[in-house]
PDB file of C-alpha atoms in Angstrom:
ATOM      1  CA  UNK A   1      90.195 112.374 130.638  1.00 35.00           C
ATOM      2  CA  UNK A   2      91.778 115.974 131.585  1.00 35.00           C
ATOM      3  CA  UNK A   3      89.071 118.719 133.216  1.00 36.00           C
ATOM      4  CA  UNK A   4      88.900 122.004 133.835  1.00 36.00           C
ATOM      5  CA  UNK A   5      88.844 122.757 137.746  1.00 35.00           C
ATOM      6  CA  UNK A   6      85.063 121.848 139.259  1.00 37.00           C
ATOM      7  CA  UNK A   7      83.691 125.711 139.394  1.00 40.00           C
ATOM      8  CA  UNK A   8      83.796 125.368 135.335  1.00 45.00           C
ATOM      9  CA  UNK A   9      82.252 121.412 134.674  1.00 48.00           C
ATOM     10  CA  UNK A  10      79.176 122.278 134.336  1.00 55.00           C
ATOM     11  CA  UNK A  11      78.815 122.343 130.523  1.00 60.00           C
ATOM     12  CA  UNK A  12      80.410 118.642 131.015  1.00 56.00           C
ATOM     13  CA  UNK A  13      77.070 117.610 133.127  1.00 56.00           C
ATOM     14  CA  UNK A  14      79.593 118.072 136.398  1.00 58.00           C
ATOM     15  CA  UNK A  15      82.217 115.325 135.528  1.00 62.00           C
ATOM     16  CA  UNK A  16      85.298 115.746 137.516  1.00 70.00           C
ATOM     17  CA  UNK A  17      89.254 115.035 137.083  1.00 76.00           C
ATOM     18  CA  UNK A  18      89.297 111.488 136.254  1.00 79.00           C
ATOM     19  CA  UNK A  19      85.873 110.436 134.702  1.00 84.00           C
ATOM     20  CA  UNK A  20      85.596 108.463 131.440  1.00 88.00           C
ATOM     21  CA  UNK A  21      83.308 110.318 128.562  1.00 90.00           C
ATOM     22  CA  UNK A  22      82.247 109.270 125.318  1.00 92.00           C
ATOM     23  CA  UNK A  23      82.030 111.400 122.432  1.00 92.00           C
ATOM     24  CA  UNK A  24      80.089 110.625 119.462  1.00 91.00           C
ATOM     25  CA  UNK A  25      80.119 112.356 116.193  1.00 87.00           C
ATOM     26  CA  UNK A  26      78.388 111.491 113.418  1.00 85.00           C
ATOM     27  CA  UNK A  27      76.583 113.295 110.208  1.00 75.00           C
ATOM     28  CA  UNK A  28      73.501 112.084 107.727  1.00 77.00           C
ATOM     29  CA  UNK A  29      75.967 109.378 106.297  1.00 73.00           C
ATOM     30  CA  UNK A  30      76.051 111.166 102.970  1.00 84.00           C
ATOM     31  CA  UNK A  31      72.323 112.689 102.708  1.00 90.00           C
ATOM     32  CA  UNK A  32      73.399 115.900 103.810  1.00 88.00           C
ATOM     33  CA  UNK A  33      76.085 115.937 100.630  1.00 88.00           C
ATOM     34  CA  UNK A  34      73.054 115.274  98.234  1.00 93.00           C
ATOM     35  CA  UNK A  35      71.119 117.430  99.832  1.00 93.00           C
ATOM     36  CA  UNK A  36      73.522 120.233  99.486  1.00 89.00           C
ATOM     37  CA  UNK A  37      74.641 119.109  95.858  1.00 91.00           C
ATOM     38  CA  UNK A  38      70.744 119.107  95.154  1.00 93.00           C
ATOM     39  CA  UNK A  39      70.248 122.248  96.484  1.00 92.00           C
ATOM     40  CA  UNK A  40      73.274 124.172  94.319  1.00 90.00           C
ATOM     41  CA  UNK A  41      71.742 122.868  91.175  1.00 91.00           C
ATOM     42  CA  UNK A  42      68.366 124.077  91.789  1.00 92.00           C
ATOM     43  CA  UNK A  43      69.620 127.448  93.207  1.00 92.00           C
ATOM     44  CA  UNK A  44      71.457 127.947  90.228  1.00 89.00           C
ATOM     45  CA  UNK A  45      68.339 128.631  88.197  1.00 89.00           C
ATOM     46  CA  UNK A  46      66.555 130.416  91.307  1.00 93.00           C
ATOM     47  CA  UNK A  47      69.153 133.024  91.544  1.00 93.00           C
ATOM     48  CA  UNK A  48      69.155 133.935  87.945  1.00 91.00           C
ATOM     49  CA  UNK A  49      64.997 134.486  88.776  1.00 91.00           C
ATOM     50  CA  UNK A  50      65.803 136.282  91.757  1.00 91.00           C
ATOM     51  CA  UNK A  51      68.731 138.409  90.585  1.00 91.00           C
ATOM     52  CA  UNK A  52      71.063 137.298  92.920  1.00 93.00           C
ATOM     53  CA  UNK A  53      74.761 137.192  91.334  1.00 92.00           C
ATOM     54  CA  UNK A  54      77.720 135.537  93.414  1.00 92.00           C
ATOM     55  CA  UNK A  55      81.692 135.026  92.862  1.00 92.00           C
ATOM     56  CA  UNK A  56      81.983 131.065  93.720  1.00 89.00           C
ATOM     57  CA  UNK A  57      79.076 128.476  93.072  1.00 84.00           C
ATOM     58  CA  UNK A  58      79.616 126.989  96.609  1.00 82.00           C
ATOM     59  CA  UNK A  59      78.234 129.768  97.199  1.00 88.00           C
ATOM     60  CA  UNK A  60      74.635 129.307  95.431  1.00 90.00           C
ATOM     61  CA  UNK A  61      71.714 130.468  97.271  1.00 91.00           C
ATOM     62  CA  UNK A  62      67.950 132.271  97.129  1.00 92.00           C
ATOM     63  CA  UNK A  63      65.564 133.430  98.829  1.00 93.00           C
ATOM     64  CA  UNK A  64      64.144 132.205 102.445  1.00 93.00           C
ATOM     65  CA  UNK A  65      60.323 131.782 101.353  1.00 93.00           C
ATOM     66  CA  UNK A  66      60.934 130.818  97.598  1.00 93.00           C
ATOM     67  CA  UNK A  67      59.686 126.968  96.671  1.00 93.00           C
ATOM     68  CA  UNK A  68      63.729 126.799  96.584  1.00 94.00           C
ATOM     69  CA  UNK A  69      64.428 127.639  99.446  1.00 94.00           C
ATOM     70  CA  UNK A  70      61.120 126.040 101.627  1.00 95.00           C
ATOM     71  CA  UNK A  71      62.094 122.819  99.361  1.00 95.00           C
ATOM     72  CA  UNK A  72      66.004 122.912 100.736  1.00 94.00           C
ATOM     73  CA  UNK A  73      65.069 123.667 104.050  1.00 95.00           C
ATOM     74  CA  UNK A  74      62.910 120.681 104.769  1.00 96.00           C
ATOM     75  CA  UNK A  75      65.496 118.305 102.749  1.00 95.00           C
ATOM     76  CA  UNK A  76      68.524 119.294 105.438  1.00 93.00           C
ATOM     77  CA  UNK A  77      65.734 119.146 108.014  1.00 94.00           C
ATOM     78  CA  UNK A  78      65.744 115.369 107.242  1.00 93.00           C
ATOM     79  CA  UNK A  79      69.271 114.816 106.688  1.00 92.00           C
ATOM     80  CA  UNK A  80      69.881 116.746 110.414  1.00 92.00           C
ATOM     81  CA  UNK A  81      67.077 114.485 111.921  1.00 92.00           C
ATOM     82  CA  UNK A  82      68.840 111.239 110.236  1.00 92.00           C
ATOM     83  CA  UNK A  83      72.130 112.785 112.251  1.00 91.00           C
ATOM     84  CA  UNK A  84      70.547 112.610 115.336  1.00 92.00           C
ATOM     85  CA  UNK A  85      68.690 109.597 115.012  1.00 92.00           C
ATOM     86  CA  UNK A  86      72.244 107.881 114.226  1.00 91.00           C
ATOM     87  CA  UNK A  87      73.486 109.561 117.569  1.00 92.00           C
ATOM     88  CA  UNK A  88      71.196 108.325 119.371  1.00 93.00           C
ATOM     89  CA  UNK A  89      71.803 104.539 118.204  1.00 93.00           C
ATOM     90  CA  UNK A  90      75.425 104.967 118.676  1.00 93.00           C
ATOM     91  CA  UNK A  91      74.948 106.621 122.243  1.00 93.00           C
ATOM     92  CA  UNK A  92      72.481 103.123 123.192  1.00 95.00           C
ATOM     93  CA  UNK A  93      75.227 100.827 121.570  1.00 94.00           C
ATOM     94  CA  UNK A  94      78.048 102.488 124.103  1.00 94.00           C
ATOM     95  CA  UNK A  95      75.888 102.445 126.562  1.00 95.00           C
ATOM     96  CA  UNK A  96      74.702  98.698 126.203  1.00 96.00           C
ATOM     97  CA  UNK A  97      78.531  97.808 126.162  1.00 95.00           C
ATOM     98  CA  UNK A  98      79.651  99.313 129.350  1.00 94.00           C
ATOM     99  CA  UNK A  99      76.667  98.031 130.984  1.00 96.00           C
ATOM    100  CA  UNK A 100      77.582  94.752 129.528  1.00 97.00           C
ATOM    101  CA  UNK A 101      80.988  94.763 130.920  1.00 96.00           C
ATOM    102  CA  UNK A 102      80.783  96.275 134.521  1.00 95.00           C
ATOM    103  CA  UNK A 103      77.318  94.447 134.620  1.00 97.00           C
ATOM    104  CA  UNK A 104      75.645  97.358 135.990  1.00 96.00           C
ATOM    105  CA  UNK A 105      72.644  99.323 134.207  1.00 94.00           C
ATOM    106  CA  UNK A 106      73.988 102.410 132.278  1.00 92.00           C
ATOM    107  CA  UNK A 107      71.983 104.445 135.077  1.00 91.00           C
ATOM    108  CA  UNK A 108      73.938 103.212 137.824  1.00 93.00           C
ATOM    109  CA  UNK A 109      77.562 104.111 135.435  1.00 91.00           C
ATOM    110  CA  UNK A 110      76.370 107.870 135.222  1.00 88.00           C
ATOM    111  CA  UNK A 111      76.180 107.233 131.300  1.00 90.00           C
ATOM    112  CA  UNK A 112      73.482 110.224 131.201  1.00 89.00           C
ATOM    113  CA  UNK A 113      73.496 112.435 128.081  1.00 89.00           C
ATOM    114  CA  UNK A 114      75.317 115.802 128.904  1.00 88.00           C
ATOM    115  CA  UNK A 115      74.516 117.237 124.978  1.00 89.00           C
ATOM    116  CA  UNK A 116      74.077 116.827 121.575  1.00 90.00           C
ATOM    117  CA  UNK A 117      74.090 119.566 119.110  1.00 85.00           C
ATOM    118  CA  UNK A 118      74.009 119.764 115.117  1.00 84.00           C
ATOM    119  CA  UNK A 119      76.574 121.524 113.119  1.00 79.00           C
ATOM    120  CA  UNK A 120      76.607 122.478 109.420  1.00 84.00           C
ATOM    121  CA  UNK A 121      72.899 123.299 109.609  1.00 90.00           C
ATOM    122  CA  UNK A 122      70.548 126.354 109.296  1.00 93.00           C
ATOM    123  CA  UNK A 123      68.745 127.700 112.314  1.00 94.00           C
ATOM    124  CA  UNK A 124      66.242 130.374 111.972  1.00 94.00           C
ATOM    125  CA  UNK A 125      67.406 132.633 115.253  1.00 95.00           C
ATOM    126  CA  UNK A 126      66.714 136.216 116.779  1.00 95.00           C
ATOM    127  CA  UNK A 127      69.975 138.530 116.474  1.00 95.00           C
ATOM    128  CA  UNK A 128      70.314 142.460 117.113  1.00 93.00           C
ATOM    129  CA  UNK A 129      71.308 143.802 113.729  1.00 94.00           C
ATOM    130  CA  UNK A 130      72.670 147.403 113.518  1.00 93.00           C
ATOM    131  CA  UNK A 131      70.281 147.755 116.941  1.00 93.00           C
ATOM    132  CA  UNK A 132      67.464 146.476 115.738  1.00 95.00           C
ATOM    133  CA  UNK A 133      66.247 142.415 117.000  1.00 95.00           C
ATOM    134  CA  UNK A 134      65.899 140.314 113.560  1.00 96.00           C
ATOM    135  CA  UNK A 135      64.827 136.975 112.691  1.00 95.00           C
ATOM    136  CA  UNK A 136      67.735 135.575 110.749  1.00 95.00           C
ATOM    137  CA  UNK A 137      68.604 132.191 109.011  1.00 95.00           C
ATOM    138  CA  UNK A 138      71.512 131.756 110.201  1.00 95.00           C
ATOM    139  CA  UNK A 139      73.812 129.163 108.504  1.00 93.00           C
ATOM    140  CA  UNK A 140      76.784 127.165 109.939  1.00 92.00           C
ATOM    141  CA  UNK A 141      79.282 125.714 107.861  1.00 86.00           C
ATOM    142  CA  UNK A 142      82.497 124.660 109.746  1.00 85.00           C
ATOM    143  CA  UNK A 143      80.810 125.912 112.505  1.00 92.00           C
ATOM    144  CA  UNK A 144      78.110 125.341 115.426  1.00 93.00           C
ATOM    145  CA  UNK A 145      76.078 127.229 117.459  1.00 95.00           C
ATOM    146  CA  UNK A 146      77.252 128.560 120.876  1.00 96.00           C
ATOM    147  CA  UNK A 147      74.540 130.834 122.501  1.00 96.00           C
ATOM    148  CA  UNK A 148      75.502 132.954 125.850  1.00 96.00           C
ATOM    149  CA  UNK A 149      74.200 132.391 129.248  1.00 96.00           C
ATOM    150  CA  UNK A 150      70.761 133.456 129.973  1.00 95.00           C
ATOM    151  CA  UNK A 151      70.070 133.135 126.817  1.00 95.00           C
ATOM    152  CA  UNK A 152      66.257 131.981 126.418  1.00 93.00           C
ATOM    153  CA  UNK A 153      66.936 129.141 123.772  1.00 92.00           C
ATOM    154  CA  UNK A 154      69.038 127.328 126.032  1.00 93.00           C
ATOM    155  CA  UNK A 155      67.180 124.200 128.379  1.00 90.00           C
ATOM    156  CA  UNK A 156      67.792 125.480 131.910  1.00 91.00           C
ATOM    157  CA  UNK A 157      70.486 123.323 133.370  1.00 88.00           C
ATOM    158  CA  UNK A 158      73.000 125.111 131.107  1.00 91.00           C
ATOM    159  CA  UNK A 159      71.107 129.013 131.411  1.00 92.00           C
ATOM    160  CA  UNK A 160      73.488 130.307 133.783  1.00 92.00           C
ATOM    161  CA  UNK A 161      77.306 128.746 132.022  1.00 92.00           C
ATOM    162  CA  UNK A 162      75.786 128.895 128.629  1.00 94.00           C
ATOM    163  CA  UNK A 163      75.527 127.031 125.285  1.00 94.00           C
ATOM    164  CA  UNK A 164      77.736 123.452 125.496  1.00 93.00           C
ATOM    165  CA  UNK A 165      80.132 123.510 122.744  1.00 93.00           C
ATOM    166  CA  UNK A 166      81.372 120.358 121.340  1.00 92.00           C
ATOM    167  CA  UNK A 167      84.841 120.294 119.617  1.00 93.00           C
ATOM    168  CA  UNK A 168      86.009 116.767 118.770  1.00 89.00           C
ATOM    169  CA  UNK A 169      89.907 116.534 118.368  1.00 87.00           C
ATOM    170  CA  UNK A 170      91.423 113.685 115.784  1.00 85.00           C
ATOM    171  CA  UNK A 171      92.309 110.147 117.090  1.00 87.00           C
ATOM    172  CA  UNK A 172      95.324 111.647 118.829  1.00 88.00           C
ATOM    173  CA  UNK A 173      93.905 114.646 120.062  1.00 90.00           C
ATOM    174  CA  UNK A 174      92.401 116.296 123.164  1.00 92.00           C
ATOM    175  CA  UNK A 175      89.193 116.934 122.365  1.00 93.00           C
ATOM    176  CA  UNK A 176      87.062 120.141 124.584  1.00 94.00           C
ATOM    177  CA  UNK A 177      83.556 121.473 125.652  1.00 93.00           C
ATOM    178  CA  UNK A 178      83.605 125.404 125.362  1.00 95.00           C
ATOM    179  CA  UNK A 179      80.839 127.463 126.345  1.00 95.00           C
ATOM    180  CA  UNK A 180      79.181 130.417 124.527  1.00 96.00           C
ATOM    181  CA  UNK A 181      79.849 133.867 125.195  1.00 97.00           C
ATOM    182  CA  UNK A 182      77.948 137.465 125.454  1.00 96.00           C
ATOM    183  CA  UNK A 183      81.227 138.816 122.532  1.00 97.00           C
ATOM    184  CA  UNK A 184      79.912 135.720 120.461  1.00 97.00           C
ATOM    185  CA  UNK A 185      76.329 136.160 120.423  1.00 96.00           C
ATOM    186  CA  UNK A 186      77.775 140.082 119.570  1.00 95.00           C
ATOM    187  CA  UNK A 187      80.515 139.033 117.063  1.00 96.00           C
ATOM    188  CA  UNK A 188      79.273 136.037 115.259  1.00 97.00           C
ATOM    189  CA  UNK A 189      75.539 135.696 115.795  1.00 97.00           C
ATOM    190  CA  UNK A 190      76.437 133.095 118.379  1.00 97.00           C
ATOM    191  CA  UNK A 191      78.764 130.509 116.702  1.00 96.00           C
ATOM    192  CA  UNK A 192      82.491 129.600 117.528  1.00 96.00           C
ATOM    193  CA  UNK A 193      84.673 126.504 115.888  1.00 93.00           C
ATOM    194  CA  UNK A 194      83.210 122.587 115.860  1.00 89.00           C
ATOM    195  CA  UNK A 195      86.397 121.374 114.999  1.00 87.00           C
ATOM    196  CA  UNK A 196      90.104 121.595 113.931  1.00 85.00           C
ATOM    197  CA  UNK A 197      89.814 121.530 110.037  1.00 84.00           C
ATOM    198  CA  UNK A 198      91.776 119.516 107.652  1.00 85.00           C
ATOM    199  CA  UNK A 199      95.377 120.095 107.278  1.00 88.00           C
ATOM    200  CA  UNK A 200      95.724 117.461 104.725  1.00 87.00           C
ATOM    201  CA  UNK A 201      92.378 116.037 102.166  1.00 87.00           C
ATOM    202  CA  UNK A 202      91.867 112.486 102.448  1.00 84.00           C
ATOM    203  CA  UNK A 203      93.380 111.588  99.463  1.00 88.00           C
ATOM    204  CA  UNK A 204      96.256 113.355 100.691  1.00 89.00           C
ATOM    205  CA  UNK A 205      96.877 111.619 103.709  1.00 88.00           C
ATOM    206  CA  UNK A 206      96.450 108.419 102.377  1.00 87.00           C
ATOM    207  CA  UNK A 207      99.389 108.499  99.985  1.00 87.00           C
ATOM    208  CA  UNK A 208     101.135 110.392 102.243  1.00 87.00           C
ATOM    209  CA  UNK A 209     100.859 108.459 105.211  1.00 87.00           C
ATOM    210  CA  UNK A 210     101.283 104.239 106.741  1.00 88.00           C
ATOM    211  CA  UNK A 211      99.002 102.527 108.456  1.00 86.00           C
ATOM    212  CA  UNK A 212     101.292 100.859 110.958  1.00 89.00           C
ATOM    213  CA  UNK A 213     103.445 104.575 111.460  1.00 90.00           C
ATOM    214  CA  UNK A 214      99.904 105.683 112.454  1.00 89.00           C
ATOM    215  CA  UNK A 215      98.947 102.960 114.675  1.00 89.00           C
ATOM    216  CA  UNK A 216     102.671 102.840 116.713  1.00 90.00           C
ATOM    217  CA  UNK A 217     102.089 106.310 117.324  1.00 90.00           C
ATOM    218  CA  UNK A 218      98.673 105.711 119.031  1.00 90.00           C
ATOM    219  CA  UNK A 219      99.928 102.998 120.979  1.00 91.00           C
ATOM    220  CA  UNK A 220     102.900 104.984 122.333  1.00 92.00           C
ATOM    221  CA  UNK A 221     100.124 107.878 123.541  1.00 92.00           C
ATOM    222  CA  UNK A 222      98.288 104.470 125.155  1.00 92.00           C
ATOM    223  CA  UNK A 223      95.437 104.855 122.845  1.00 92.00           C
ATOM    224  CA  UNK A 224      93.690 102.057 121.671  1.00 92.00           C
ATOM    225  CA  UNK A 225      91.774 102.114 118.298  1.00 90.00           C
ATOM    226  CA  UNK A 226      89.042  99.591 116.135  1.00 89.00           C
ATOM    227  CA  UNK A 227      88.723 100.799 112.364  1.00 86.00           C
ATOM    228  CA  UNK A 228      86.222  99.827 110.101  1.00 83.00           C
ATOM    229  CA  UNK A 229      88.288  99.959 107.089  1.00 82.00           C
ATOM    230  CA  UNK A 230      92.658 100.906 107.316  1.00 81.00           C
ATOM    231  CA  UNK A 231      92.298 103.742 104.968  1.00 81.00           C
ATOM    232  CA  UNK A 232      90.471 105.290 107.680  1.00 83.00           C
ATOM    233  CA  UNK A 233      93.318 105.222 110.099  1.00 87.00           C
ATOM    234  CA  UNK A 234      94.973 107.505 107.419  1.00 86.00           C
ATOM    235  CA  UNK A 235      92.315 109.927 106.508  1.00 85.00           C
ATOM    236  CA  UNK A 236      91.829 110.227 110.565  1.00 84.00           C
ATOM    237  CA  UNK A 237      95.725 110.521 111.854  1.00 85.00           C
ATOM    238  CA  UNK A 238      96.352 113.614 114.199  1.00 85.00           C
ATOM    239  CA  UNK A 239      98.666 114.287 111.165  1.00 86.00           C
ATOM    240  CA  UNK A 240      95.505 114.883 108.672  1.00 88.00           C
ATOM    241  CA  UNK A 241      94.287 117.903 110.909  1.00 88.00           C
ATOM    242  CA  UNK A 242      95.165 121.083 112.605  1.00 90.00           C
ATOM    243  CA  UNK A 243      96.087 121.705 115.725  1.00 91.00           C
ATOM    244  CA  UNK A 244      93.019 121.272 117.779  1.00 93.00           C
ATOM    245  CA  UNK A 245      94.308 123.426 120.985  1.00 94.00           C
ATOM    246  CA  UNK A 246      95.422 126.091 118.681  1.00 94.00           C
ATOM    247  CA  UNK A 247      92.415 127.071 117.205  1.00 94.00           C
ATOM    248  CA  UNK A 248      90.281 126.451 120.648  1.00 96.00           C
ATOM    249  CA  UNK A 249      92.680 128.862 121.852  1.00 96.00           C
ATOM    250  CA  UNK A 250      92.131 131.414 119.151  1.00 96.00           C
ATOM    251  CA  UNK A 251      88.472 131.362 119.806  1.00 97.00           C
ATOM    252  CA  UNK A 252      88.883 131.574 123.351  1.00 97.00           C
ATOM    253  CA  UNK A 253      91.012 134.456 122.905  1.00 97.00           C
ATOM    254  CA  UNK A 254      88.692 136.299 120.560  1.00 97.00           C
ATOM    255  CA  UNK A 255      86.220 135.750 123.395  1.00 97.00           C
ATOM    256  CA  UNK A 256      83.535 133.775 121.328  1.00 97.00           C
ATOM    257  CA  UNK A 257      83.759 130.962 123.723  1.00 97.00           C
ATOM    258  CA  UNK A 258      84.942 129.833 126.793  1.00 96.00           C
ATOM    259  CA  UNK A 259      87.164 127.103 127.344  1.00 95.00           C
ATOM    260  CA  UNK A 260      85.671 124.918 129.632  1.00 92.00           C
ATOM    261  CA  UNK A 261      86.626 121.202 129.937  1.00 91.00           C
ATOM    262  CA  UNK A 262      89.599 119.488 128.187  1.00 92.00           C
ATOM    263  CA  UNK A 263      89.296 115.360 127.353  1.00 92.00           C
ATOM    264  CA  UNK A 264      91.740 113.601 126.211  1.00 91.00           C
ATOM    265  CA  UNK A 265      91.624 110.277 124.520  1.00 92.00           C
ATOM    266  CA  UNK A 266      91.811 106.938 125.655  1.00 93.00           C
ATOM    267  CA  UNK A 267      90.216 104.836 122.781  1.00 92.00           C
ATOM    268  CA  UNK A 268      88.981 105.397 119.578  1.00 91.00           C
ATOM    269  CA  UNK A 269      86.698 104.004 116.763  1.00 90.00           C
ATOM    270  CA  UNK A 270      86.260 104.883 113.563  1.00 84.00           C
ATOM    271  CA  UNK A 271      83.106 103.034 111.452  1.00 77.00           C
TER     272      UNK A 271
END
């Protein structure tokens, strides 16, 4: 993988020019979707209680401290632990197969955890509103949460670069870890991008797109990829999103985080 020059790796636990990382993403495996589809039904009779009138039903919510909301809350509390839970499986599988191959412990490789962070989640949070400190819920959707250095809430190796942000390119992709800024904790309560986007829906690219065409073009880039199923090769390609570097460079420009440390990919897989 690429990196950024060694005054700037420490959001990347101090990996230099050359090391191998592993980046895992995973959700709730659907329980976050019922969670959220739950959650719209029930708020639709809540807000008509609470007088609360919106334009788009994706939009559906109430209030904080109703049975609603207490009852939604502790449902995507579950489906964010279930998240993690799978990370941390997936991180002891990778882990277990280096270790298995260069017959040394995972220790020895330097396969320590540098972060792991939830996105599309609700964190209750203190932010200055119109001067005043408030305690918010602040919810992320398409986003994740990149607090500024010093900032209390962040474990001390990372208080003086802060918050480690995670932004996962597709299989063809460079993927990066930014950093949060002072202008972001200012700007957007402390939250920058988590990921590209979709250019194309899934349905989209699989009609539009061929298996093979998809795989030659990852071999010609030298990157190697295991599916679980071909469709996802499709709904993955580097075609099916937006150009990862652009909008890292947006946000980096708008000064809501920092780029920091550039990877690019060597292998992929998709389950």
């Amino acid at each position: 993988p690429a990196a950024a020059p060694r005054s700037s790796c420490a959001p990347a636990g101090g990996r230099r020019l050359g090391s191998v990382c592993v980046m895992l993403h995973t959700g709730s495996r659907g329980l976050g979707h019922q969670v959220c589809t739950e959650a719209i039904e029930a708020c639709a009779g809540a807000m008509r209680e609470q007088g609360i009138h919106i334009v788009d039903r994706q939009l559906a919510c109430c209030r904080i401290r109703s049975p609603e909301g207490q009852k939604y809350l502790s449902a995507m509390q579950c489906a964010a632990n279930f998240a993690f839970v799978n990370r941390c499986l997936m991180a002891k599988a990778a882990r277990d197969a280096f270790s298995a191959v260069f017959h040394r412990r995972a220790e020895e490789l330097g396969m320590d955890l540098v972060y792991d962070v939830s996105h599309n989640i609700a964190k209750e949070e203190e932010h200055v509103v119109d001067g005043k400190i408030m305690r918010l819920l602040v919810h992320r959707k398409g986003a994740t949460r990149a607090f500024c250095p010093g900032h209390r809430d962040l474990p001390e190796a990372y208080k003086a670069v802060g918050q480690p942000v995670l932004v996962g390119g597709s299989m063809g992709t460079c993927s990066y870890v930014l950093t949060g800024t002072d202008k972001g904790m200012a700007e957007t309560f402390g939250s920058t991008c988590h990921g590209a986007g979709r250019a194309l829906s899934r349905n989209r690219s699989r009609n539009n797109l061929q298996y093979q065409d998809v795989l030659d073009q990852l071999s010609t880039q030298g990157i190697s990829i295991r599916v679980a199923s071909p469709k996802l090769v499709m709904e993955e390609a580097p075609e099916s999103y937006k150009d990862v570097t652009q909008v890292v460079d947006t946000c980096h420009a708008a000064g809501i985080s920092k780029k920091s440390v550039k990877l690019r990919p060597i292998a992929v897989i998709k389950g």
